[in-house]
Coordinates of C-alpha atoms in Angstrom, one line a residue:
X181 CA -0.2 0.0 0.1
X182 CA 2.8 2.4 0.7
X183 CA 3.8 2.1 -3.1
X184 CA 0.6 2.8 -4.0
X185 CA 0.7 6.3 -1.7
X186 CA 4.1 7.2 -3.0
X187 CA 2.5 7.0 -6.2
X188 CA -0.9 9.0 -5.4
X189 CA 1.6 11.6 -4.0
X190 CA 4.2 12.2 -6.7
X191 CA 1.0 12.1 -8.7
X192 CA -0.3 15.2 -6.7
X193 CA 2.8 16.8 -6.9
X194 CA 3.8 16.5 -10.7
X195 CA 0.9 18.6 -12.9
X196 CA 2.1 16.5 -15.9
X197 CA 1.4 13.7 -14.5
X198 CA -2.0 14.7 -12.6
X199 CA -3.0 15.9 -16.5
X200 CA -1.3 12.9 -18.0
X201 CA -3.3 11.1 -20.6
X202 CA -4.4 7.4 -19.4
X203 CA -1.8 6.0 -21.8
X204 CA 1.3 8.3 -19.9
X205 CA -0.6 7.3 -17.0
X206 CA -0.6 3.8 -17.7
X207 CA 2.8 3.5 -18.4
X208 CA 3.7 5.7 -15.0
X209 CA 1.9 2.8 -13.3
X210 CA 3.7 0.1 -15.0
X211 CA 7.0 1.3 -13.6
X212 CA 5.8 1.0 -10.1
X213 CA 4.9 -2.1 -7.6
X214 CA 1.4 -1.3 -7.7
X215 CA -0.9 -4.3 -8.0
X216 CA -2.7 -4.3 -11.8
X217 CA -6.0 -3.5 -10.2
X218 CA -4.7 -0.7 -8.2
X219 CA -3.4 0.5 -11.2
X220 CA -6.4 0.1 -13.4
X221 CA -8.1 2.1 -10.8
X222 CA -5.5 4.8 -10.9
X223 CA -5.7 5.1 -14.6
X224 CA -9.5 5.1 -14.6
X225 CA -9.4 8.0 -12.4
X226 CA -11.9 5.9 -10.2
X227 CA -11.7 7.4 -6.8
X228 CA -14.7 5.0 -5.6
X229 CA -13.0 1.7 -6.7
X230 CA -9.7 3.0 -5.5
X231 CA -11.5 3.2 -1.9
X232 CA -12.8 -0.2 -2.1
X233 CA -9.4 -2.0 -3.2
X234 CA -7.7 -0.1 -0.6
X235 CA -10.2 -0.7 1.8
X236 CA -10.4 3.0 2.8
X237 CA -13.1 5.8 2.6
X238 CA -13.1 9.2 2.2
X239 CA -11.9 11.6 5.0
X240 CA -13.4 15.4 5.5
X241 CA -14.0 17.2 8.4
X242 CA -16.5 20.1 9.1
X243 CA -15.6 23.4 10.4
X244 CA -18.2 25.6 11.7
X245 CA -18.3 28.9 14.0
X246 CA -21.3 28.5 16.4
X247 CA -22.8 31.6 17.7
X248 CA -22.0 33.2 21.2
X249 CA -24.5 32.4 23.4
X250 CA -25.1 36.1 25.1
X251 CA -26.0 37.0 21.7
X252 CA -28.5 34.6 21.4
X253 CA -30.0 35.1 25.2
X254 CA -30.7 38.7 24.1
X255 CA -32.5 38.5 21.0
X256 CA -34.9 35.6 23.0
X257 CA -35.2 38.2 25.7
X258 CA -35.9 41.1 23.5
X259 CA -39.7 41.3 23.3
X260 CA -40.4 44.6 21.9
X261 CA -42.3 45.3 18.9
X262 CA -39.4 45.5 15.8
X263 CA -40.1 48.9 14.9
X264 CA -39.7 50.3 18.5
X265 CA -36.5 48.5 18.9
X266 CA -32.9 50.3 18.6
X267 CA -30.6 48.3 16.9
X268 CA -27.8 47.1 19.1
X269 CA -24.1 46.3 18.3
X270 CA -24.9 42.8 18.5
X271 CA -27.3 42.9 16.0
X272 CA -26.1 44.8 13.4
X273 CA -22.6 43.5 12.2
X274 CA -20.9 44.5 9.5
X275 CA -20.1 41.8 7.0
X276 CA -16.8 41.7 5.0
X277 CA -18.8 40.3 2.0
X278 CA -21.2 43.6 1.5
X279 CA -20.4 47.0 1.1
X280 CA -22.6 50.1 1.6
X281 CA -24.4 51.9 -1.4
X282 CA -22.6 55.5 -1.9
X283 CA -24.5 56.4 -4.9
X284 CA -27.7 55.9 -7.0
X285 CA -28.6 52.4 -7.6

């Protein structure tokens, strides 16, 4: 399995190999000690087949930023009508993706 990992690492580092034709990729795989079934999956660029042959699954991680608890409590405790409520710092956050309009639209 280490030869497969080494080859995939080499393929990831080398743009010519990563974007190579199937014939060129087959030649590169033939020069290694990779099992023929695994080599065929690499040449076909079949990640599902490669995962199955290596008995691995995709690895991923999800990151999120939770809201602050005091902001949620403040919003829940506010029972004033929306038109009578004064804006607070926590309810008017500036977004880095929104720019104010400075002229006619």
